[in-house]
PDB file of C-alpha atoms in Angstrom:
ATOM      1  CA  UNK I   1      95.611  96.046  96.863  1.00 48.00           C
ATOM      2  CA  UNK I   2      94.705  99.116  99.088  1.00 50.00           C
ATOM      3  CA  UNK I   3      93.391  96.695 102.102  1.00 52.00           C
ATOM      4  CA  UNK I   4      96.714  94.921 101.895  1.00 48.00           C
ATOM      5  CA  UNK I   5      99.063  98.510 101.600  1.00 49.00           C
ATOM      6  CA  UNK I   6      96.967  99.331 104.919  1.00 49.00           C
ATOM      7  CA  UNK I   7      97.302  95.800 106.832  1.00 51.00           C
ATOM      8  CA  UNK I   8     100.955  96.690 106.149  1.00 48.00           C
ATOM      9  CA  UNK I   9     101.371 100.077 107.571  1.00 48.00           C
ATOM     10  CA  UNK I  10      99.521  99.242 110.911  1.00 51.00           C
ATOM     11  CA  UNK I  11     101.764  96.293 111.254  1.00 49.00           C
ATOM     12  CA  UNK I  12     104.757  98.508 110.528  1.00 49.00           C
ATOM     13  CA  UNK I  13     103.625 100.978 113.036  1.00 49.00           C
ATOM     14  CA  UNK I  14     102.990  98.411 115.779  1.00 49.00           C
ATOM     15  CA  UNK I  15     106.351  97.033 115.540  1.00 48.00           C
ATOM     16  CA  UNK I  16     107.749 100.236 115.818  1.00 46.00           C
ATOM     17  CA  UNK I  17     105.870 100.944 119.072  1.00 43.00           C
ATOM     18  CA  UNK I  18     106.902  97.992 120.533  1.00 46.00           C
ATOM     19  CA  UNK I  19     110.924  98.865 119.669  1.00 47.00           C
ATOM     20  CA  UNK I  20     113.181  99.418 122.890  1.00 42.00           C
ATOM     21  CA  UNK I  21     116.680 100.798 123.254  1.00 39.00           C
ATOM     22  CA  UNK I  22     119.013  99.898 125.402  1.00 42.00           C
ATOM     23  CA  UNK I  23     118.299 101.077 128.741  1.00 39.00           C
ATOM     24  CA  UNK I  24     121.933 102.309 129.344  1.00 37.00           C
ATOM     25  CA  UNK I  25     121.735 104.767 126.464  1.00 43.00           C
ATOM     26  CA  UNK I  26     118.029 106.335 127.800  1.00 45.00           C
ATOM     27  CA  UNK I  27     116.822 109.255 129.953  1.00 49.00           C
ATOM     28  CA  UNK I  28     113.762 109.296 130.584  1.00 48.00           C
ATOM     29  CA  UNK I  29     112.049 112.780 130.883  1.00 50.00           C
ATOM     30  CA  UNK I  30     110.020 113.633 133.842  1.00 43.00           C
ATOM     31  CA  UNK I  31     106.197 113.355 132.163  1.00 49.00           C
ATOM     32  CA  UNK I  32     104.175 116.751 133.510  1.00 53.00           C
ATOM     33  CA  UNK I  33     100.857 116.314 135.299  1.00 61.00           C
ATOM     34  CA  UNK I  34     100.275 119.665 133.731  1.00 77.00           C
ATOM     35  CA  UNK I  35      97.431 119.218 130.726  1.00 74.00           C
ATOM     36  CA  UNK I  36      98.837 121.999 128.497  1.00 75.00           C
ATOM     37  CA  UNK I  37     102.623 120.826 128.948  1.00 79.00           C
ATOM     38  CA  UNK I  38     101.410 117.967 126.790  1.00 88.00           C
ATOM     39  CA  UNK I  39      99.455 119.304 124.128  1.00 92.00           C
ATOM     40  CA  UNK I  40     100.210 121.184 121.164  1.00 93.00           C
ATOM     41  CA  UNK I  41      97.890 122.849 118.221  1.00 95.00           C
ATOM     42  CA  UNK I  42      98.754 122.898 114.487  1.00 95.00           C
ATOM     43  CA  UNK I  43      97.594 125.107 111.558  1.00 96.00           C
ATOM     44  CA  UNK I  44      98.777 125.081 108.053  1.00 95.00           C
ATOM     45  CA  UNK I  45      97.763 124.740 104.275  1.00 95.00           C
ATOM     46  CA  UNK I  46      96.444 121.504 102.884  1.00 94.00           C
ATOM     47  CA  UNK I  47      96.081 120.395  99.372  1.00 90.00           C
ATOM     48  CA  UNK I  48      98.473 121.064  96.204  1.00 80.00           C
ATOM     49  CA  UNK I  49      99.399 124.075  94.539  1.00 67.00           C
ATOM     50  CA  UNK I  50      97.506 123.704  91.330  1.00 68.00           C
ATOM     51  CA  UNK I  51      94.012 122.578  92.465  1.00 72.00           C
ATOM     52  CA  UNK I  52      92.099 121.131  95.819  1.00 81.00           C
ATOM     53  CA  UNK I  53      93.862 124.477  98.177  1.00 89.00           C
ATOM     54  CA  UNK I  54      92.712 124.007 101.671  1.00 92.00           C
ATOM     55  CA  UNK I  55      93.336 123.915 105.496  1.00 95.00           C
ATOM     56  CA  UNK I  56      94.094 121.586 108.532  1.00 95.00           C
ATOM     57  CA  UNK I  57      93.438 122.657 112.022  1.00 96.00           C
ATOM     58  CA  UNK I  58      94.617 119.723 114.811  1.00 95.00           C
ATOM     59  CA  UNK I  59      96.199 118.674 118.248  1.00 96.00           C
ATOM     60  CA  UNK I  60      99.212 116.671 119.241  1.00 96.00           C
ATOM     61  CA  UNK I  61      98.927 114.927 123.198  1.00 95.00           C
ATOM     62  CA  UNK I  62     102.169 113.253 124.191  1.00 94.00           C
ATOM     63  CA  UNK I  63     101.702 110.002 124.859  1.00 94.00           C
ATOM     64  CA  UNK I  64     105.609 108.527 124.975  1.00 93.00           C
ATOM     65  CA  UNK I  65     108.844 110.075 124.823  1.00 94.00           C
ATOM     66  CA  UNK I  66     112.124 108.545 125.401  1.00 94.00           C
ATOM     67  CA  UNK I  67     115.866 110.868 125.026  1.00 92.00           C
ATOM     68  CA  UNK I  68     118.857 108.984 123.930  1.00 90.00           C
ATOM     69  CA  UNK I  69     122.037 110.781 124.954  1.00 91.00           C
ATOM     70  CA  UNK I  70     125.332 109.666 123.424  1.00 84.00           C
ATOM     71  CA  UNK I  71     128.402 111.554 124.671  1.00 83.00           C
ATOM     72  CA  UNK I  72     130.981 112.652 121.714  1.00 77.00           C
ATOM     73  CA  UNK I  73     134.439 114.141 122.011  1.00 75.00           C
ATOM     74  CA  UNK I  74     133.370 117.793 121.396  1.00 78.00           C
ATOM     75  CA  UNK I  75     129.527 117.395 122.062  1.00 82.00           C
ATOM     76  CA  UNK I  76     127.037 115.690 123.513  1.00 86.00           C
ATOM     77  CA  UNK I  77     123.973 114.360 120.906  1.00 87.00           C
ATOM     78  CA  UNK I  78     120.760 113.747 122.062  1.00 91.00           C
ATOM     79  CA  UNK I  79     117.899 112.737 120.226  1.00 92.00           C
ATOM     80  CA  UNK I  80     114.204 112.890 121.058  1.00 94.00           C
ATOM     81  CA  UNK I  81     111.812 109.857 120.342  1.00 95.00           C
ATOM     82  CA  UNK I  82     107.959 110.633 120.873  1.00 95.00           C
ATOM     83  CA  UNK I  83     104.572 109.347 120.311  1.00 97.00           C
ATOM     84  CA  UNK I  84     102.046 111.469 120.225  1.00 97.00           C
ATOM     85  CA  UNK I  85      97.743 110.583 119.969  1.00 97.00           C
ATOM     86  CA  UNK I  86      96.756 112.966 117.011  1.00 95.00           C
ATOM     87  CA  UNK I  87      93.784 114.280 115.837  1.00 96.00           C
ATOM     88  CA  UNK I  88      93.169 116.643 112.745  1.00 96.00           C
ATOM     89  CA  UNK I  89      90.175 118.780 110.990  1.00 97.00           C
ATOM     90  CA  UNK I  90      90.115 120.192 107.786  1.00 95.00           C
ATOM     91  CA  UNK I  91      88.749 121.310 104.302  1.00 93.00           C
ATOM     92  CA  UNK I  92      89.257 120.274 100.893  1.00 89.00           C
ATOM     93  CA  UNK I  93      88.041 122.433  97.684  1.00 87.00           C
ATOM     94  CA  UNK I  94      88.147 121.444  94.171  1.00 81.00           C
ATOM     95  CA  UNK I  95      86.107 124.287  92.354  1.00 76.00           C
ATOM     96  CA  UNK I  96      85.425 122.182  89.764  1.00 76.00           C
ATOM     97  CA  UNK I  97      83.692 119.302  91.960  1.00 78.00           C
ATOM     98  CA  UNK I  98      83.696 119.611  95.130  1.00 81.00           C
ATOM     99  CA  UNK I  99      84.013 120.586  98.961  1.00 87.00           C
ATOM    100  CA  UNK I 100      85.783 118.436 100.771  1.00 90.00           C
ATOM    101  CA  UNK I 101      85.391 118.493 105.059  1.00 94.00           C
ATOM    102  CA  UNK I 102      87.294 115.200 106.394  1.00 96.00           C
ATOM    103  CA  UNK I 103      88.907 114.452 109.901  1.00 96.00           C
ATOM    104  CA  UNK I 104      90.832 111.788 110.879  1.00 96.00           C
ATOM    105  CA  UNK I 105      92.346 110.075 114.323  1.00 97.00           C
ATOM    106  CA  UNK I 106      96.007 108.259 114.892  1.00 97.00           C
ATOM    107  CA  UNK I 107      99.328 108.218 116.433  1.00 97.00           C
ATOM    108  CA  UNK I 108     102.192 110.372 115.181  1.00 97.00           C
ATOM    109  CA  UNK I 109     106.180 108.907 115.712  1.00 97.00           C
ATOM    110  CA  UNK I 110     108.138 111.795 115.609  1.00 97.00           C
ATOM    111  CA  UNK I 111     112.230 112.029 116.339  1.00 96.00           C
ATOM    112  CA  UNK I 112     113.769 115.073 116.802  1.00 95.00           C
ATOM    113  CA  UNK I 113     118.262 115.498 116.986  1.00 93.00           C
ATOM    114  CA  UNK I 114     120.203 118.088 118.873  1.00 90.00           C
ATOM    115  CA  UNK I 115     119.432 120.591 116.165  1.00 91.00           C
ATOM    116  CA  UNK I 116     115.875 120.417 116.519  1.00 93.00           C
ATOM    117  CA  UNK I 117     115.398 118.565 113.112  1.00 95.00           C
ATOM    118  CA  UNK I 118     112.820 116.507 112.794  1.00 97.00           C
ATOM    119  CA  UNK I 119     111.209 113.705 111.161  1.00 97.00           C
ATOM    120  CA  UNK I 120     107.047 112.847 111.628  1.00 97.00           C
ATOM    121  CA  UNK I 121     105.762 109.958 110.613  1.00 97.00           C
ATOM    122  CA  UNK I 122     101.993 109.830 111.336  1.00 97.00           C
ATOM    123  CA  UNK I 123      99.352 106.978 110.722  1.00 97.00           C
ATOM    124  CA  UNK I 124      95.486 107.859 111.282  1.00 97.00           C
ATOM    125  CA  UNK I 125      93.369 104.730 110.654  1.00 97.00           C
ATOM    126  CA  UNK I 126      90.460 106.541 111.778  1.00 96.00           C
ATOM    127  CA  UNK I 127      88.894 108.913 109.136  1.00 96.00           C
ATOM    128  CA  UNK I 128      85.932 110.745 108.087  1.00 97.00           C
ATOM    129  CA  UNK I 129      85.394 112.162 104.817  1.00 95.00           C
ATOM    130  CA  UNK I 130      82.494 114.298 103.707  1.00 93.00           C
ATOM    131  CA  UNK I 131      82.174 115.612 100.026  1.00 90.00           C
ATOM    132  CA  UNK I 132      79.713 118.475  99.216  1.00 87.00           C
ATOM    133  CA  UNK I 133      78.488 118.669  95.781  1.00 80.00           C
ATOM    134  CA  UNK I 134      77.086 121.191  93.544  1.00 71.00           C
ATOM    135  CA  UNK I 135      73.532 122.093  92.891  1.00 70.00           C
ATOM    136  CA  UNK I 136      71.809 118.736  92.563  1.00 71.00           C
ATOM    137  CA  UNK I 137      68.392 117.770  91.595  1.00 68.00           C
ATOM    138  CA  UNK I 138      66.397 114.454  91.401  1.00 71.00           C
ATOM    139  CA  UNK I 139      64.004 113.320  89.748  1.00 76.00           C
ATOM    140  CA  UNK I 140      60.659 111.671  91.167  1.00 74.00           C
ATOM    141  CA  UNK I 141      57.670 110.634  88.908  1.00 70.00           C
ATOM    142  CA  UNK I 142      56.819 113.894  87.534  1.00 69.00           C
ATOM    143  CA  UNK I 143      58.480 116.151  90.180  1.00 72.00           C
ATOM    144  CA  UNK I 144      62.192 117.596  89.871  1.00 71.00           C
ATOM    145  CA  UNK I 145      63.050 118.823  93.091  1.00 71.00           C
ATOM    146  CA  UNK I 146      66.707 119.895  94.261  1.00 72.00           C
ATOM    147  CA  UNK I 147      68.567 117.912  96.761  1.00 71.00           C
ATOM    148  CA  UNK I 148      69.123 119.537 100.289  1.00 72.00           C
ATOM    149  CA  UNK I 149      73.356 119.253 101.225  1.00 73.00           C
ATOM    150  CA  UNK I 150      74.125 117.088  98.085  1.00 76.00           C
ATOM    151  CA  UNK I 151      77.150 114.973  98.801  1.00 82.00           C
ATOM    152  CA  UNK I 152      78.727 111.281  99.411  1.00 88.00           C
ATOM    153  CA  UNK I 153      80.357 109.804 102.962  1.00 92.00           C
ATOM    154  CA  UNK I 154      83.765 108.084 103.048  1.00 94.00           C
ATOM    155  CA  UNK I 155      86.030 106.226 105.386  1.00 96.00           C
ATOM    156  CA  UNK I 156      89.183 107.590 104.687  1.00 95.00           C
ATOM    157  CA  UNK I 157      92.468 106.249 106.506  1.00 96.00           C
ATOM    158  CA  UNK I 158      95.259 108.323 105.607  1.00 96.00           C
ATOM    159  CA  UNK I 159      99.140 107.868 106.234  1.00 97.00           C
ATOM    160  CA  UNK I 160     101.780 111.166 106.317  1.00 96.00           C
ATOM    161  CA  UNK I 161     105.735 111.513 106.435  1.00 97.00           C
ATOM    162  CA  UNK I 162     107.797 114.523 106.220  1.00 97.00           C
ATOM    163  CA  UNK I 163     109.816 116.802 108.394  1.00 96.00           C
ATOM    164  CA  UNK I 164     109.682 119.824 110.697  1.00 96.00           C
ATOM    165  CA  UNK I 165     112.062 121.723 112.800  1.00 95.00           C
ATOM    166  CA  UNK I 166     111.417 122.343 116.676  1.00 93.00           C
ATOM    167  CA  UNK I 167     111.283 126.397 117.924  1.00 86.00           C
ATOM    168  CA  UNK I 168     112.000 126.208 121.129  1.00 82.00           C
ATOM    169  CA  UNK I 169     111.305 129.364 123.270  1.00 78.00           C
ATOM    170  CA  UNK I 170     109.262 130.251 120.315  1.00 82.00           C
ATOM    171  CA  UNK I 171     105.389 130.813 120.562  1.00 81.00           C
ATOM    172  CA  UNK I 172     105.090 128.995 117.831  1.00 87.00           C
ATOM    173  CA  UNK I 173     106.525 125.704 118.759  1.00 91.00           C
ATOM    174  CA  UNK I 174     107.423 124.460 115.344  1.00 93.00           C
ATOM    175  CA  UNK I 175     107.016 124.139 111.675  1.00 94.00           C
ATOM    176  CA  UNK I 176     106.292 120.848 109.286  1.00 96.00           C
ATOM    177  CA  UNK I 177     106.077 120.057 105.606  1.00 96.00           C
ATOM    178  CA  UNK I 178     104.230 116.894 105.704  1.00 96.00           C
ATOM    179  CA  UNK I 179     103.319 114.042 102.424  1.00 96.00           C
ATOM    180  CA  UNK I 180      99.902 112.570 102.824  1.00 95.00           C
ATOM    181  CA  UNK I 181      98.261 109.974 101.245  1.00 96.00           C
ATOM    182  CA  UNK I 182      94.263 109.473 101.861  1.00 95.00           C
ATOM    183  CA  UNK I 183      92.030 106.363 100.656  1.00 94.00           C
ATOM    184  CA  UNK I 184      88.513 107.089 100.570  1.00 92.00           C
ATOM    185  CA  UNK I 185      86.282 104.136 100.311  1.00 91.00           C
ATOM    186  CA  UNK I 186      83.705 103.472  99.001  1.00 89.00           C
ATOM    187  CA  UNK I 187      83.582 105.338  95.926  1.00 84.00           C
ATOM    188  CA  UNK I 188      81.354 103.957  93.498  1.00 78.00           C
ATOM    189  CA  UNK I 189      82.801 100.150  92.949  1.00 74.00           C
ATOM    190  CA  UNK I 190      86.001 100.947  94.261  1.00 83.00           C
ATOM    191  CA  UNK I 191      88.437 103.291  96.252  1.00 88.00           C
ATOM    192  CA  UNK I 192      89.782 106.326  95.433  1.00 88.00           C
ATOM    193  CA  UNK I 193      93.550 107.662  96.440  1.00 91.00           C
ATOM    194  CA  UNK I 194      94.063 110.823  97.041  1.00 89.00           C
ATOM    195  CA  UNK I 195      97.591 112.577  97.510  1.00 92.00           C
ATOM    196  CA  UNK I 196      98.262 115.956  99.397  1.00 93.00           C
ATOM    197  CA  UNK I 197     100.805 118.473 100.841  1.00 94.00           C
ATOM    198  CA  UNK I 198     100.343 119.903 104.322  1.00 95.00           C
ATOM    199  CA  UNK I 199     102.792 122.871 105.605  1.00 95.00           C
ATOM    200  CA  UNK I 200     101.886 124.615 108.661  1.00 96.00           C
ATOM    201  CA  UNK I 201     103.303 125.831 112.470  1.00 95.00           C
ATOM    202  CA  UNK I 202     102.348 124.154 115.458  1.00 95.00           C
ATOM    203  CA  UNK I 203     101.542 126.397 119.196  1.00 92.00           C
ATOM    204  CA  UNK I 204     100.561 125.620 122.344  1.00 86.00           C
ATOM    205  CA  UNK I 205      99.141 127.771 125.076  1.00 79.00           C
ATOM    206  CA  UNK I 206     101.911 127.250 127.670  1.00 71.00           C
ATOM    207  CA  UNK I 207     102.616 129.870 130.347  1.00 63.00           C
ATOM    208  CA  UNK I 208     106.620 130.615 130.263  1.00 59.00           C
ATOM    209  CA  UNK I 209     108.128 129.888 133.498  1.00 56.00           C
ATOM    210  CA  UNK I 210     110.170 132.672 134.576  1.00 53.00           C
ATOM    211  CA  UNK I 211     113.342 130.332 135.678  1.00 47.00           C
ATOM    212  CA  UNK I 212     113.766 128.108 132.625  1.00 43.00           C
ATOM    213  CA  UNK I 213     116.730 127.350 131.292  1.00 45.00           C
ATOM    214  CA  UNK I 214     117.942 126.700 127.766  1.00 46.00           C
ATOM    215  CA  UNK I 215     115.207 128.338 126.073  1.00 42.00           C
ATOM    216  CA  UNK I 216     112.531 126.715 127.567  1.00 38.00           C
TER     217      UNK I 216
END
């Protein structure tokens, strides 16, 4: 059931990327040549409130952005379409099994309206999950001897949604509260699901230009 819930989202996602609006309705921005125009970094808290606490550390390139512009009576909307290559690291502890250290690799759809208000919807099919157990010994013949970095590997996909707000003219760039779901496979005969809440701020390490307008 997992392998089909997974065909399904990349699917999803690929028809997504391959959506258009009209052309009459779209500015295009001017993409910067400038490396650290395009980036952003991301910290926050990973996990749930009860058990598993932990961190995420990651990066955000633009990849695609388009800006639809509708013109109103009073006000002019605009909203802002991107796609962005992501990339994430972070930790996982349950103090009653485990450390968790997993990263994982994807693209992240994210719109943002005239308010800043935002909506991320990221999909990482790429993932690496490494558990770290407890004190572990095994048994050979007649000789116990304890195991050296006891733990399992895991390929672990994982697929987010939530929602942020944009800072702009802020150092830090933005906030999220972000859903995720993670499979990791194989464990034992089977899978194993794992869901998760990640809040955090995202920065970059953009130089202000001195003649910016709006805030930027």
């Amino acid at each position: 059931m997992n392998r089909y819930c997974f065909a399904f989202l990349c699917l999803w996602c690929s028809t997504l990327l391959a959506q258009n609006l009209p052309h009459s309705e779209i500015n295009h921005q001017t993409s910067s040549t400038n490396f650290l125009d395009k980036i952003e970094f991301r910290a926050g808290y990973y996990g749930n409130f009860y058990w598993n606490p932990g961190l995420t550390f990651g990066a955000e390139y633009l990849w695609k952005e388009k800006v639809l512009t509708k013109k109103k009576k009073r006000r002019t909307k605009v909203i802002t379409k991107q796609w962005l290559l992501n990339g994430t690291f972070g930790l996982s502890w349950d103090p009653r099994t485990e450390l968790g250290v997993f990263t994982n690799y994807g693209i992240l759809w994210r719109r943002t309206n005239t308010k800043g208000k935002q909506i991320n919807i990221q999909f990482n099919p790429l993932g690496y999950y490494r558990a770290f157990l407890p004190e572990t010994y095994e048994v050979s013949g007649d000789d116990v001897n304890k195991v050296f970095l006891p733990g399992r590997n895991y390929y672990a996909p994982s697929f987010s949604f939530g929602f942020g707000k944009s800072r702009k003219g802020k150092k830090l760039t933005g906030r999220y509260l972000n859903f995720t779901y993670m499979l990791r496979t194989p464990y034992n005969a089977n899978s194993l699901p794992s869901f998760a809440i990640e809040y955090g701020y995202r920065f970059n390490f953009k130089k202000k230009k001195k003649n910016a307008k709006d805030g930027l």
